[in-house]
Coordinates of C-alpha atoms and ligand atoms in Angstrom, one line a residue:
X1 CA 25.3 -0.1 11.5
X2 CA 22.2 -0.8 13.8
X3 CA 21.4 -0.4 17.4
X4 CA 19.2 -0.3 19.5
X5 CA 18.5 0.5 23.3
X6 CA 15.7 -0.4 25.0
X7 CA 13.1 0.1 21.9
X8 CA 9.9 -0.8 22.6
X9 CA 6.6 -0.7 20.5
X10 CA 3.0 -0.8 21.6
X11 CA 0.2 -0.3 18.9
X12 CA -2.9 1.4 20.2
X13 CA -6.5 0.3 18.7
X14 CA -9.1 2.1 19.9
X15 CA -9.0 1.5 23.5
X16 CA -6.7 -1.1 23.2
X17 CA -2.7 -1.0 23.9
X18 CA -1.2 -4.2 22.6
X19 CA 2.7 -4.4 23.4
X20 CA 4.3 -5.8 20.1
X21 CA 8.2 -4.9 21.2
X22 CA 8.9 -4.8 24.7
X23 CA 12.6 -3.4 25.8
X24 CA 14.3 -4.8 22.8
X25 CA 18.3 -4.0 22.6
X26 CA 21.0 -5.3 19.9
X27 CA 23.8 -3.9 18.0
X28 CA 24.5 -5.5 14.5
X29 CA 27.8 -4.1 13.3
X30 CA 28.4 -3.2 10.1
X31 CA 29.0 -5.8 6.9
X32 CA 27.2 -8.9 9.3
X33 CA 25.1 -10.9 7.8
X34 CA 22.1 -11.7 10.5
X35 CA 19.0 -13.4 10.7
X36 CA 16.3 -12.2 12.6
X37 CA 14.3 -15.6 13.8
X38 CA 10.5 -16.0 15.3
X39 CA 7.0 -17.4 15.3
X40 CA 4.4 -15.6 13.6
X41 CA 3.3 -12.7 15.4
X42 CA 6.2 -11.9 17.4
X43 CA 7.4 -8.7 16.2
X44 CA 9.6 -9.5 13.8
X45 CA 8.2 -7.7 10.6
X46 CA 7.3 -4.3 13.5
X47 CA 11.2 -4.3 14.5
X48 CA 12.0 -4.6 10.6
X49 CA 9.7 -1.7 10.3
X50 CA 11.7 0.2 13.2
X51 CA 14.9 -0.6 11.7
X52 CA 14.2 0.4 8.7
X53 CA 12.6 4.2 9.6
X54 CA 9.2 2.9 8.1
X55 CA 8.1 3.5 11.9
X56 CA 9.1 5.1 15.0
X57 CA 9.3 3.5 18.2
X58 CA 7.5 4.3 21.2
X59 CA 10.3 4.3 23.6
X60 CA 14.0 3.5 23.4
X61 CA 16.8 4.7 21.6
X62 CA 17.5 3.5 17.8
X63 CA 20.6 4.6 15.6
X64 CA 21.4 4.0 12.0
X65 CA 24.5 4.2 10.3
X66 CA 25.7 6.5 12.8
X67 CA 22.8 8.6 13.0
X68 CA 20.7 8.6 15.8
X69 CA 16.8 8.9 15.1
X70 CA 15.2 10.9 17.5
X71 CA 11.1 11.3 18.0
X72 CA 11.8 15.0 16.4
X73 CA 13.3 14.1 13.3
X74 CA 10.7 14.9 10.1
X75 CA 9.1 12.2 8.1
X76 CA 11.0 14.0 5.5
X77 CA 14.4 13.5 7.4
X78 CA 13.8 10.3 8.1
X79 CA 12.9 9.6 4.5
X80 CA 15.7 10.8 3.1
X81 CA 18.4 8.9 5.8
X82 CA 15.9 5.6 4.4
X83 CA 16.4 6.5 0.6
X84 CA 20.1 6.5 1.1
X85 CA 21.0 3.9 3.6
X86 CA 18.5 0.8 3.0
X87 CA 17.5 -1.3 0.3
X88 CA 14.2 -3.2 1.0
X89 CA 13.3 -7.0 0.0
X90 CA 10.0 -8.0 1.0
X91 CA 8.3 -11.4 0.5
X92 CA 5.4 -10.2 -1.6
X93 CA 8.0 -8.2 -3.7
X94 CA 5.9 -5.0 -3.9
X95 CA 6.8 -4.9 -7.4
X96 CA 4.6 -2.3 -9.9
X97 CA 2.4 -4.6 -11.5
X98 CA 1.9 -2.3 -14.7
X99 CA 6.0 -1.6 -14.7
X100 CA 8.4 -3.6 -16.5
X101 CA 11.6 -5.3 -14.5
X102 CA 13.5 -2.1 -16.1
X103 CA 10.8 0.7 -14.8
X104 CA 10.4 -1.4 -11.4
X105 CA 14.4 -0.9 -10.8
X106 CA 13.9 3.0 -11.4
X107 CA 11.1 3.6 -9.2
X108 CA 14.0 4.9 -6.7
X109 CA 15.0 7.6 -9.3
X110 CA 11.8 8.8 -10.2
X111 CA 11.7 12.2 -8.6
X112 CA 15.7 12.5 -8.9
X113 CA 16.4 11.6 -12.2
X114 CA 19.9 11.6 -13.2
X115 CA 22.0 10.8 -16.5
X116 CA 22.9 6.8 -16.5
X117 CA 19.9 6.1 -14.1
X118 CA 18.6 3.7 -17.1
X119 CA 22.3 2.3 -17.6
X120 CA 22.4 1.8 -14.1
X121 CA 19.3 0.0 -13.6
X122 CA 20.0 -2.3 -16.9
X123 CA 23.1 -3.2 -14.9
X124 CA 21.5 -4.7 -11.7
X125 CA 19.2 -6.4 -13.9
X126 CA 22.0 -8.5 -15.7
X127 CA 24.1 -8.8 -13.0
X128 CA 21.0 -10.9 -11.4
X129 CA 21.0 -12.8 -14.2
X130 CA 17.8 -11.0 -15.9
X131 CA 19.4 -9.1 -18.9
X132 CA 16.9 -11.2 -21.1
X133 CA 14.0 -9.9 -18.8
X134 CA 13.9 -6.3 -18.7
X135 CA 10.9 -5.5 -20.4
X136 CA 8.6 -8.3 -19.0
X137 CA 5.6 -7.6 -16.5
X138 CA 5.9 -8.7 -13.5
X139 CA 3.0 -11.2 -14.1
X140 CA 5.6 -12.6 -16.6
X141 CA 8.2 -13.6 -14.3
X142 CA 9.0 -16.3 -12.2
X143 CA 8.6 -15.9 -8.1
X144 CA 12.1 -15.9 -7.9
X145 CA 13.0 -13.6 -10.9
X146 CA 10.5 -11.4 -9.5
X147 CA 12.2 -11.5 -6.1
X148 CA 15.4 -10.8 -8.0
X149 CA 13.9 -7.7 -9.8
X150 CA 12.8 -6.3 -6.1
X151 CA 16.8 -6.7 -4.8
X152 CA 17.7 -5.0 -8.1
X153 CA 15.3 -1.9 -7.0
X154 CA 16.9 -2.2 -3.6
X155 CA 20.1 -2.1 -4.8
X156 CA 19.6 0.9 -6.7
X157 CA 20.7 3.9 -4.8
X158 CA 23.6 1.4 -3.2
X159 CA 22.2 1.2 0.3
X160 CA 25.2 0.2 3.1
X161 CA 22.3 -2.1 4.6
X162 CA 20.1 -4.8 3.4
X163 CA 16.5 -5.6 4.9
X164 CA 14.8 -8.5 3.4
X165 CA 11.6 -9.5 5.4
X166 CA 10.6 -13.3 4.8
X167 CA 12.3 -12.8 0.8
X168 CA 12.2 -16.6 0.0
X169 CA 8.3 -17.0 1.8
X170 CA 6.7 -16.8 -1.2
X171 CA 9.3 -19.2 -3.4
X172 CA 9.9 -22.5 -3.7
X173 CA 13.3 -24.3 -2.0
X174 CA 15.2 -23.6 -5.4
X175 CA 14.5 -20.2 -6.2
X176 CA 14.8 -19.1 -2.5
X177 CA 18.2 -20.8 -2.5
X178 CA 19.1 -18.1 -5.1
X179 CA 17.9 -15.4 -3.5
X180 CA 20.2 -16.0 -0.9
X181 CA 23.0 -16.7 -2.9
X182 CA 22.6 -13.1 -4.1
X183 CA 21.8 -12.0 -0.6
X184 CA 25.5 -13.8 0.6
X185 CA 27.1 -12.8 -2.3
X186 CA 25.8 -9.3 -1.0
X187 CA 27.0 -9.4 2.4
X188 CA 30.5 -10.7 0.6
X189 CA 31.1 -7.3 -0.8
X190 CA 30.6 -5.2 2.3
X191 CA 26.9 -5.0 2.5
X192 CA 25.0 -5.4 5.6
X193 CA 22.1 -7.4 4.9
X194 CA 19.9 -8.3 7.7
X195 CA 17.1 -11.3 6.9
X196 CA 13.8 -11.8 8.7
X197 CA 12.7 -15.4 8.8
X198 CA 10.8 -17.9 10.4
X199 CA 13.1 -20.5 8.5
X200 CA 15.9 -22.1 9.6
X201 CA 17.4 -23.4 6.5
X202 CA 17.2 -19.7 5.7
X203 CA 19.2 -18.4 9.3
X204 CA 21.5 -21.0 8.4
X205 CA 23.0 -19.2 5.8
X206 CA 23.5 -16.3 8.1
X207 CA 26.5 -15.4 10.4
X208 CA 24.3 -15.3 13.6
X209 CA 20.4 -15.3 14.4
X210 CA 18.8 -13.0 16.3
X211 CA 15.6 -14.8 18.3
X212 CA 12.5 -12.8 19.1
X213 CA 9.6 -14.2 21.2
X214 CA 6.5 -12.1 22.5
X215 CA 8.4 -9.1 21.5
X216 CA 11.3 -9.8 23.9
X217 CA 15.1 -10.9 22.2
X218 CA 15.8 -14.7 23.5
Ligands
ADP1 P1 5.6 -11.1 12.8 O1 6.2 -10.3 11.6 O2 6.6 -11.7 13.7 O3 4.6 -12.1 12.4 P2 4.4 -8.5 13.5 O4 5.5 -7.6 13.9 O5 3.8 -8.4 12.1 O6 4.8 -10.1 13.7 O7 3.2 -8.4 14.5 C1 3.4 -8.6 15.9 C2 2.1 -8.3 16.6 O8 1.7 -6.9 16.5 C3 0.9 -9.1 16.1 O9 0.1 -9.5 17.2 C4 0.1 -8.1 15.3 O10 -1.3 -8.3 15.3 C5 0.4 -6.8 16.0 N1 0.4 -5.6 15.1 C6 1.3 -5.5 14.0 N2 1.0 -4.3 13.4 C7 0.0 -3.7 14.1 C8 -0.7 -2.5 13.9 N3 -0.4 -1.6 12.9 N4 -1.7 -2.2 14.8 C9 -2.0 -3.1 15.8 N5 -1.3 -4.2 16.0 C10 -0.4 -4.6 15.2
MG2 MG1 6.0 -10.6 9.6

């Protein structure tokens, strides 16, 4: 589903180079479930970024789901392979604040709308257990019904792969728990869901753990 070959990443600031990801390689096949583990500030949310075609690398070679992205592929290319092969889970939930549960689960279909997109969408939302919530504000949920809203979104255009960076960081032990029982029960059906943490209780639920330090796999 993922690899990667020698990717490195280094951010300039004016005339400052910092190396964030420094000759990185893995493979993560398709339907593992794997935790991505390290301190603060050692790359772990830029390599989700890379993974997930929100950025580009500055050397290396990365392929998704049997595509490899090259430097010359278009924003709009890579947009498109993102739109239809990941679902994102973040740890602040980037959820519309002025959207209800329902319109934050559509926010994929906006600018493709297609018949049974709402049906669809009402779906996700009972299957994660928040059928009685669809019309709430995000102010009016819960952390972890919020959380469960943002894997509903993610879920929408039924991506192969899974990214969730730090998606129980913001929720106490219970409703994180949760999260990654829908996460597991995720992976169960195929998915490949790939979890950045800095927790171990969190790995632990994982099939393996990937450990970055300074930018460099350990
Ligand atoms: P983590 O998610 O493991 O905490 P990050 O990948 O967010 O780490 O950041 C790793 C390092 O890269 C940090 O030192 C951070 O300051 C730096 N960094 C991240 N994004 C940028 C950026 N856009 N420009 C410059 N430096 C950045
Ligand atoms: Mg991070």
């Amino acid at each position: 589903m993922i690899s990667l070959r020698n990717v490195s990443k280094t951010y300039r600031t004016g005339a400052e180079e910092v190396s964030v990801l420094r000759g990185v390689s893995l493979e993560i096949a398709d339907g593992e479930m794997v935790a991505i583990m390290g301190p603060s500030g050692s790359g772990k949310s830029t390599l989700m970024n890379l993974i997930g075609l929100l950025d580009r690398p500055t050397s290396g070679k990365l392929s998704l789901a049997g595509t490899e992205v090259s430097l010359a592929m278009s924003d709009r290319v890579l947009a498109r392979l993102r739109a239809e092969t990941i679902g994102f889970v973040f740890q602040s939930f980037q959820l519309l604040p002025r959207s209800s549960a329902l319109a934050n689960v559509l926010t994929p279909a906006q600018y493709h709308p297609r018949p049974g997109s709402k049906e669809r969408a009402v779906q996700l939302l009972e299957r994660l257990g928040l059928g009685k919530r669809l019309h709430h504000l995000p102010a009016e949920l819960s952390g972890g019904e919020k959380q469960r809203v943002a894997i509903a979104r993610a879920l929408f255009n039924d991506p192969k792969l899974i990214l969730a960076d730090e998606p129980t960081g913001n929720l106490d032990s219970r409703s994180g728990s949760g999260v990654l029982d829908v996460l597991s029960e995720l992976h169960n059906e195929g998915k490949t869901v790939v979890v950045i943490t800095h927790d171990q209780a969190v790995a632990d639920r994982c099939q393996r753990t990937i450990h970055l330090k300074d930018g460099e796999l350990v």
